[in-house]
mmCIF file of C-alpha atoms in Angstrom:
data_model
loop_
_atom_site.group_PDB
_atom_site.id
_atom_site.type_symbol
_atom_site.label_atom_id
_atom_site.label_comp_id
_atom_site.label_asym_id
_atom_site.label_seq_id
_atom_site.Cartn_x
_atom_site.Cartn_y
_atom_site.Cartn_z
ATOM 1 C CA MET A 1 33.303 103.795 65.407
ATOM 2 C CA ASP A 2 33.449 107.724 65.585
ATOM 3 C CA ALA A 3 36.344 109.517 64.239
ATOM 4 C CA ALA A 4 37.950 110.160 67.796
ATOM 5 C CA MET A 5 37.472 106.551 68.621
ATOM 6 C CA MET A 6 39.442 105.779 65.398
ATOM 7 C CA GLU A 7 42.071 108.372 65.965
ATOM 8 C CA THR A 8 42.695 106.842 69.341
ATOM 9 C CA SER A 9 42.725 103.052 68.176
ATOM 10 C CA LEU A 10 45.164 103.955 65.358
ATOM 11 C CA SER A 11 47.479 105.544 67.763
ATOM 12 C CA ILE A 12 47.884 102.466 69.869
ATOM 13 C CA PRO A 13 51.540 101.209 69.378
ATOM 14 C CA LEU A 14 51.976 97.892 67.965
ATOM 15 C CA PRO A 15 53.765 95.114 69.831
ATOM 16 C CA PRO A 16 57.440 94.762 68.855
ATOM 17 C CA ALA A 17 56.857 91.282 67.297
ATOM 18 C CA VAL A 18 54.128 92.748 65.042
ATOM 19 C CA GLU A 19 56.155 95.610 63.938
ATOM 20 C CA ARG A 20 58.964 93.079 63.258
ATOM 21 C CA ALA A 21 56.536 90.956 61.040
ATOM 22 C CA LEU A 22 55.242 94.146 59.185
ATOM 23 C CA GLN A 23 58.944 94.951 58.399
ATOM 24 C CA GLU A 24 59.421 91.473 57.077
ATOM 25 C CA ALA A 25 56.406 91.773 54.824
ATOM 26 C CA HIS A 26 57.926 95.034 53.576
ATOM 27 C CA CYS A 27 61.177 93.228 52.903
ATOM 28 C CA LEU A 28 59.357 90.417 51.071
ATOM 29 C CA MET A 29 57.921 92.873 48.591
ATOM 30 C CA GLY A 30 61.465 94.022 48.193
ATOM 31 C CA ASP A 31 62.330 90.620 47.241
ATOM 32 C CA VAL A 32 59.554 90.073 44.956
ATOM 33 C CA VAL A 33 60.815 93.052 43.019
ATOM 34 C CA VAL A 34 64.184 91.616 42.911
ATOM 35 C CA PHE A 35 62.835 88.493 41.323
ATOM 36 C CA PHE A 36 61.152 90.078 38.742
ATOM 37 C CA ARG A 37 64.164 92.213 37.913
ATOM 38 C CA CYS A 38 66.094 89.130 37.642
ATOM 39 C CA LEU A 39 63.541 87.626 35.473
ATOM 40 C CA ALA A 40 63.733 90.752 33.209
ATOM 41 C CA ASN A 41 67.422 90.359 32.989
ATOM 42 C CA ASN A 42 67.253 86.756 31.629
ATOM 43 C CA MET A 43 64.489 87.976 29.284
ATOM 44 C CA GLU A 44 66.947 90.727 27.979
ATOM 45 C CA ALA A 45 69.815 88.186 27.628
ATOM 46 C CA ALA A 46 67.419 85.859 25.664
ATOM 47 C CA VAL A 47 66.522 88.455 23.203
ATOM 48 C CA ARG A 48 70.106 89.676 22.657
ATOM 49 C CA SER A 49 71.001 85.918 22.017
ATOM 50 C CA THR A 50 68.175 85.710 19.527
ATOM 51 C CA ARG A 51 69.694 88.892 17.620
ATOM 52 C CA GLY A 52 73.072 87.359 17.663
ATOM 53 C CA CYS A 53 74.377 90.147 19.791
ATOM 54 C CA ASP A 54 76.177 87.715 22.526
ATOM 55 C CA SER A 55 79.577 87.775 20.905
ATOM 56 C CA GLU A 56 82.463 86.624 23.268
ATOM 57 C CA GLN A 57 83.479 90.356 24.059
ATOM 58 C CA ASP A 58 79.727 91.080 25.015
ATOM 59 C CA SER A 59 79.266 87.995 27.296
ATOM 60 C CA ASP A 60 82.600 88.775 29.190
ATOM 61 C CA SER A 61 82.031 92.609 29.440
ATOM 62 C CA ASP A 62 82.841 94.226 32.845
ATOM 63 C CA ASN A 63 79.429 96.267 32.628
ATOM 64 C CA ASP A 64 76.854 93.313 31.672
ATOM 65 C CA PHE A 65 74.192 94.717 33.804
ATOM 66 C CA GLU A 66 73.341 98.192 35.570
ATOM 67 C CA THR A 67 74.937 98.632 38.964
ATOM 68 C CA SER A 68 72.758 98.599 41.914
ATOM 69 C CA GLN A 69 72.772 98.910 45.774
ATOM 70 C CA LEU A 70 72.192 95.242 45.752
ATOM 71 C CA GLY A 71 75.679 94.969 45.092
ATOM 72 C CA THR A 72 77.217 96.762 48.160
ATOM 73 C CA LYS A 73 78.272 95.426 51.381
ATOM 74 C CA GLU A 74 76.196 98.235 53.145
ATOM 75 C CA TYR A 75 72.885 96.919 51.596
ATOM 76 C CA TRP A 76 73.344 93.336 52.808
ATOM 77 C CA GLU A 77 74.634 94.406 56.160
ATOM 78 C CA ASP A 78 71.237 96.425 56.771
ATOM 79 C CA ALA A 79 69.176 93.545 55.110
ATOM 80 C CA TYR A 80 70.682 91.177 57.515
ATOM 81 C CA GLN A 81 70.583 93.355 60.586
ATOM 82 C CA LYS A 82 66.639 93.584 60.121
ATOM 83 C CA GLU A 83 66.639 89.756 59.730
ATOM 84 C CA LEU A 84 68.620 89.101 62.718
ATOM 85 C CA GLU A 85 66.433 91.418 64.801
ATOM 86 C CA THR A 86 63.294 89.372 63.327
ATOM 87 C CA PHE A 87 64.644 86.272 64.202
ATOM 88 C CA LYS A 88 65.515 87.382 67.692
ATOM 89 C CA ASP A 89 61.932 88.600 68.242
ATOM 90 C CA ILE A 90 59.783 85.909 66.543
ATOM 91 C CA GLY A 91 62.215 83.208 65.532
ATOM 92 C CA ASP A 92 61.769 83.767 61.811
ATOM 93 C CA VAL A 93 65.078 82.973 59.712
ATOM 94 C CA GLY A 94 64.191 85.418 57.092
ATOM 95 C CA GLU A 95 64.035 84.883 53.137
ATOM 96 C CA ILE A 96 65.519 82.048 51.290
ATOM 97 C CA TRP A 97 67.119 83.524 48.169
ATOM 98 C CA PHE A 98 65.605 81.806 45.043
ATOM 99 C CA GLY A 99 63.477 79.822 47.280
ATOM 100 C CA GLU A 100 63.268 76.397 48.941
ATOM 101 C CA GLU A 101 63.595 74.730 45.449
ATOM 102 C CA SER A 102 66.803 76.282 44.568
ATOM 103 C CA MET A 103 68.187 74.240 47.653
ATOM 104 C CA ASN A 104 66.447 71.117 46.961
ATOM 105 C CA ARG A 105 67.544 71.208 43.340
ATOM 106 C CA VAL A 106 71.378 71.374 44.484
ATOM 107 C CA LEU A 107 70.934 68.657 47.051
ATOM 108 C CA ARG A 108 69.047 66.437 44.562
ATOM 109 C CA TRP A 109 72.405 66.846 42.497
ATOM 110 C CA MET A 110 74.547 66.102 45.583
ATOM 111 C CA ASP A 111 72.683 62.881 46.060
ATOM 112 C CA ASN A 112 72.994 61.723 42.523
ATOM 113 C CA ALA A 113 76.860 63.027 42.319
ATOM 114 C CA LYS A 114 77.365 60.963 45.411
ATOM 115 C CA ILE A 115 79.095 63.886 47.212
ATOM 116 C CA PRO A 116 80.453 62.275 50.378
ATOM 117 C CA GLU A 117 79.213 63.266 53.626
ATOM 118 C CA ASP A 118 82.815 64.171 54.576
ATOM 119 C CA ALA A 119 83.371 66.353 51.600
ATOM 120 C CA ALA A 120 84.670 69.743 52.460
ATOM 121 C CA ILE A 121 81.840 72.102 51.426
ATOM 122 C CA LEU A 122 82.001 75.895 51.253
ATOM 123 C CA ASP A 123 78.782 77.954 51.000
ATOM 124 C CA ILE A 124 79.726 81.264 49.367
ATOM 125 C CA GLY A 125 77.435 84.205 50.658
ATOM 126 C CA THR A 126 75.965 81.952 53.285
ATOM 127 C CA GLY A 127 73.303 84.740 54.349
ATOM 128 C CA ASN A 128 70.940 83.451 57.072
ATOM 129 C CA GLY A 129 72.694 80.013 56.919
ATOM 130 C CA ALA A 130 69.409 78.216 55.322
ATOM 131 C CA PHE A 131 71.100 76.180 52.942
ATOM 132 C CA LEU A 132 73.991 75.079 55.709
ATOM 133 C CA VAL A 133 71.175 73.928 57.893
ATOM 134 C CA GLU A 134 69.565 71.764 54.962
ATOM 135 C CA MET A 135 72.996 70.137 53.956
ATOM 136 C CA ALA A 136 73.665 69.534 57.715
ATOM 137 C CA LYS A 137 70.328 67.990 58.049
ATOM 138 C CA HIS A 138 71.032 65.834 54.915
ATOM 139 C CA GLY A 139 74.169 64.360 56.412
ATOM 140 C CA TYR A 140 77.161 66.393 55.385
ATOM 141 C CA LYS A 141 79.477 66.918 58.031
ATOM 142 C CA ASN A 142 82.486 69.410 57.076
ATOM 143 C CA LEU A 143 80.390 72.375 56.199
ATOM 144 C CA THR A 144 81.707 76.087 56.211
ATOM 145 C CA GLY A 145 79.610 79.279 55.478
ATOM 146 C CA ILE A 146 81.187 82.734 54.751
ATOM 147 C CA ASP A 147 79.823 86.125 54.398
ATOM 148 C CA TYR A 148 81.161 89.425 54.358
ATOM 149 C CA SER A 149 78.329 90.814 56.365
ATOM 150 C CA PRO A 150 78.732 90.635 60.144
ATOM 151 C CA ALA A 151 74.954 90.761 60.912
ATOM 152 C CA SER A 152 74.796 87.613 58.320
ATOM 153 C CA VAL A 153 77.248 85.799 60.172
ATOM 154 C CA GLU A 154 75.623 86.289 63.569
ATOM 155 C CA LEU A 155 72.190 85.331 62.118
ATOM 156 C CA ALA A 156 73.395 82.205 60.410
ATOM 157 C CA LYS A 157 75.223 81.241 63.875
ATOM 158 C CA SER A 158 71.834 81.954 65.622
ATOM 159 C CA VAL A 159 69.882 79.900 63.314
ATOM 160 C CA LEU A 160 72.515 77.038 63.516
ATOM 161 C CA GLN A 161 72.506 77.102 67.181
ATOM 162 C CA ALA A 162 68.715 77.046 67.318
ATOM 163 C CA GLU A 163 68.748 73.838 65.041
ATOM 164 C CA GLY A 164 71.374 72.320 67.300
ATOM 165 C CA LEU A 165 74.075 72.416 64.618
ATOM 166 C CA THR A 166 77.061 73.967 66.314
ATOM 167 C CA HIS A 167 79.805 72.148 64.501
ATOM 168 C CA VAL A 168 79.042 73.940 61.338
ATOM 169 C CA ASP A 169 81.546 76.771 60.893
ATOM 170 C CA VAL A 170 80.599 80.205 59.918
ATOM 171 C CA LYS A 171 83.081 82.927 59.163
ATOM 172 C CA GLU A 172 82.938 86.646 58.424
ATOM 173 C CA LEU A 173 85.076 86.914 55.295
ATOM 174 C CA ASP A 174 85.011 88.397 51.876
ATOM 175 C CA PHE A 175 85.196 85.561 49.263
ATOM 176 C CA CYS A 176 86.998 87.868 46.784
ATOM 177 C CA HIS A 177 89.757 88.563 49.069
ATOM 178 C CA GLY A 178 90.899 84.915 48.783
ATOM 179 C CA GLY A 179 92.901 83.016 51.233
ATOM 180 C CA LEU A 180 90.541 79.862 51.228
ATOM 181 C CA GLU A 181 91.677 76.615 49.819
ATOM 182 C CA GLY A 182 90.964 72.691 50.144
ATOM 183 C CA TYR A 183 87.458 72.525 49.446
ATOM 184 C CA ASP A 184 85.635 69.594 47.253
ATOM 185 C CA LEU A 185 82.656 71.708 46.915
ATOM 186 C CA CYS A 186 81.798 75.381 46.547
ATOM 187 C CA VAL A 187 78.212 76.428 46.191
ATOM 188 C CA ASP A 188 76.935 79.866 45.133
ATOM 189 C CA LYS A 189 73.295 80.842 45.160
ATOM 190 C CA GLY A 190 72.921 84.394 44.355
ATOM 191 C CA THR A 191 76.278 85.887 45.603
ATOM 192 C CA PHE A 192 77.825 86.062 42.093
ATOM 193 C CA ASP A 193 74.842 87.837 41.095
ATOM 194 C CA ALA A 194 75.122 90.295 43.985
ATOM 195 C CA ILE A 195 78.795 91.242 43.248
ATOM 196 C CA SER A 196 78.087 91.909 39.470
ATOM 197 C CA LEU A 197 76.093 94.700 40.524
ATOM 198 C CA ASN A 198 78.597 96.443 42.609
ATOM 199 C CA PRO A 199 78.902 100.038 41.519
ATOM 200 C CA ASP A 200 82.681 100.106 42.474
ATOM 201 C CA ASN A 201 84.866 98.258 39.943
ATOM 202 C CA THR A 202 82.381 95.586 39.109
ATOM 203 C CA GLY A 203 84.686 94.177 36.267
ATOM 204 C CA GLY A 204 87.628 93.984 38.732
ATOM 205 C CA VAL A 205 85.299 92.232 41.493
ATOM 206 C CA LYS A 206 84.051 89.577 39.122
ATOM 207 C CA ARG A 207 87.588 88.593 38.162
ATOM 208 C CA LEU A 208 88.651 88.630 41.851
ATOM 209 C CA TYR A 209 85.766 86.290 42.401
ATOM 210 C CA VAL A 210 86.892 83.866 39.855
ATOM 211 C CA GLN A 211 90.507 83.741 41.026
ATOM 212 C CA ALA A 212 89.400 83.033 44.464
ATOM 213 C CA LEU A 213 87.262 80.216 43.294
ATOM 214 C CA LYS A 214 90.172 78.678 41.660
ATOM 215 C CA ALA A 215 92.295 78.953 44.772
ATOM 216 C CA SER A 216 89.363 77.395 47.031
ATOM 217 C CA LEU A 217 88.928 74.378 45.108
ATOM 218 C CA LYS A 218 90.831 70.931 45.128
ATOM 219 C CA ASP A 219 91.859 69.874 41.613
ATOM 220 C CA GLN A 220 88.680 68.062 40.370
ATOM 221 C CA GLY A 221 86.673 69.837 42.887
ATOM 222 C CA LEU A 222 83.162 71.009 42.111
ATOM 223 C CA PHE A 223 81.258 74.552 41.879
ATOM 224 C CA SER A 224 77.660 74.796 41.946
ATOM 225 C CA ILE A 225 76.201 78.116 40.847
ATOM 226 C CA THR A 226 72.444 79.405 40.753
ATOM 227 C CA SER A 227 72.078 82.847 39.164
ATOM 228 C CA CYS A 228 69.167 84.833 38.198
ATOM 229 C CA ASN A 229 71.267 87.563 36.218
ATOM 230 C CA TRP A 230 73.443 85.277 34.035
ATOM 231 C CA THR A 231 72.599 82.794 31.302
ATOM 232 C CA LYS A 232 74.184 79.777 30.666
ATOM 233 C CA GLU A 233 76.146 80.767 27.883
ATOM 234 C CA GLN A 234 77.424 83.877 29.959
ATOM 235 C CA LEU A 235 78.596 81.694 32.902
ATOM 236 C CA LEU A 236 80.220 79.381 30.409
ATOM 237 C CA GLU A 237 82.095 82.334 29.236
ATOM 238 C CA ARG A 238 83.057 83.740 32.434
ATOM 239 C CA PHE A 239 84.287 80.386 34.037
ATOM 240 C CA LYS A 240 86.064 79.095 30.907
ATOM 241 C CA GLU A 241 89.459 79.282 32.281
ATOM 242 C CA GLY A 242 90.281 76.691 35.036
ATOM 243 C CA PHE A 243 86.949 74.989 34.984
ATOM 244 C CA GLU A 244 85.326 72.519 32.875
ATOM 245 C CA PHE A 245 81.422 72.651 32.635
ATOM 246 C CA VAL A 246 79.711 69.360 33.951
ATOM 247 C CA GLN A 247 76.114 69.773 33.588
ATOM 248 C CA GLU A 248 73.064 72.019 33.838
ATOM 249 C CA LEU A 249 70.363 71.511 36.499
ATOM 250 C CA PRO A 250 66.708 72.014 35.479
ATOM 251 C CA THR A 251 65.073 75.071 36.281
ATOM 252 C CA PRO A 252 61.797 76.805 35.501
ATOM 253 C CA THR A 253 61.583 78.166 32.197
ATOM 254 C CA PHE A 254 59.575 81.190 30.413
ATOM 255 C CA GLN A 255 58.639 81.953 26.776
ATOM 256 C CA PHE A 256 59.257 85.527 25.210
ATOM 257 C CA GLY A 257 59.029 86.510 21.564
ATOM 258 C CA GLY A 258 58.770 82.866 20.411
ATOM 259 C CA LYS A 259 61.825 81.749 22.428
ATOM 260 C CA LYS A 260 62.058 79.843 25.611
ATOM 261 C CA GLY A 261 64.431 81.006 28.591
ATOM 262 C CA ASN A 262 65.113 80.211 32.211
ATOM 263 C CA SER A 263 64.216 82.414 35.080
ATOM 264 C CA VAL A 264 67.152 80.790 37.163
ATOM 265 C CA THR A 265 70.255 79.300 35.722
ATOM 266 C CA ALA A 266 72.139 76.382 37.671
ATOM 267 C CA LEU A 267 75.286 75.008 36.381
ATOM 268 C CA ILE A 268 77.969 72.532 37.775
ATOM 269 C CA PHE A 269 81.577 73.114 37.072
ATOM 270 C CA LYS A 270 84.722 71.127 37.832
ATOM 271 C CA ARG A 271 88.195 72.606 38.689
ATOM 272 C CA ILE A 272 90.795 71.669 36.361
ATOM 273 C CA ARG A 273 94.355 72.478 36.561
#
């Protein structure tokens, strides 16, 4: 192929579906960067712990991590708008935050804990609604998903409709603003991580989250949190008031400086009054 032919071939516009797929590949690379950033955060926390630096004041600091655009509503609205467009074009639901195993891990715990099929379950920061789909397929009937991103809500509703799960409720709502109550189980898979990176009043937002969680759960209600930014010790400190630690779910481990740590932390708490 000569230069003229090559120039001509490269100038041919790509079909919209191919362009969307390439955009998704670019977004996936961004998610890989996020994963390694999360891993680095946990490695840093593990090192601090081995040095004896995780005092109560440190673990409950309002500035635990550097802030990031990942903590802004604008970032997630843009991300889910792209995923919504991709879903409309090629039917791809987008990324599953922390991967499918993160959902399966919680579902296995729900089975073992004998969570009733009619339990009122809230998916905090539902994103594309993937976990709502899996819980519904698992037999859970009283499901609600919330997200502060309008594009996320539209995407989740579209995904659920495509799966024939129109009975699942999805609402546009900022969890930290409160107003929810009566849930038997609240599930968080990365949402507390995201708000912890909010450049505006990160400490205040984290405290609002805990207050909203207390109000949302029934007495003895359960809370499942999966985090890549926070260690077990930090989460125990953050949710020490109004909650009782129940158990830690097994997650992948890494070794650094002769010490072991987890790339992801998954804990279960119980609401106590």
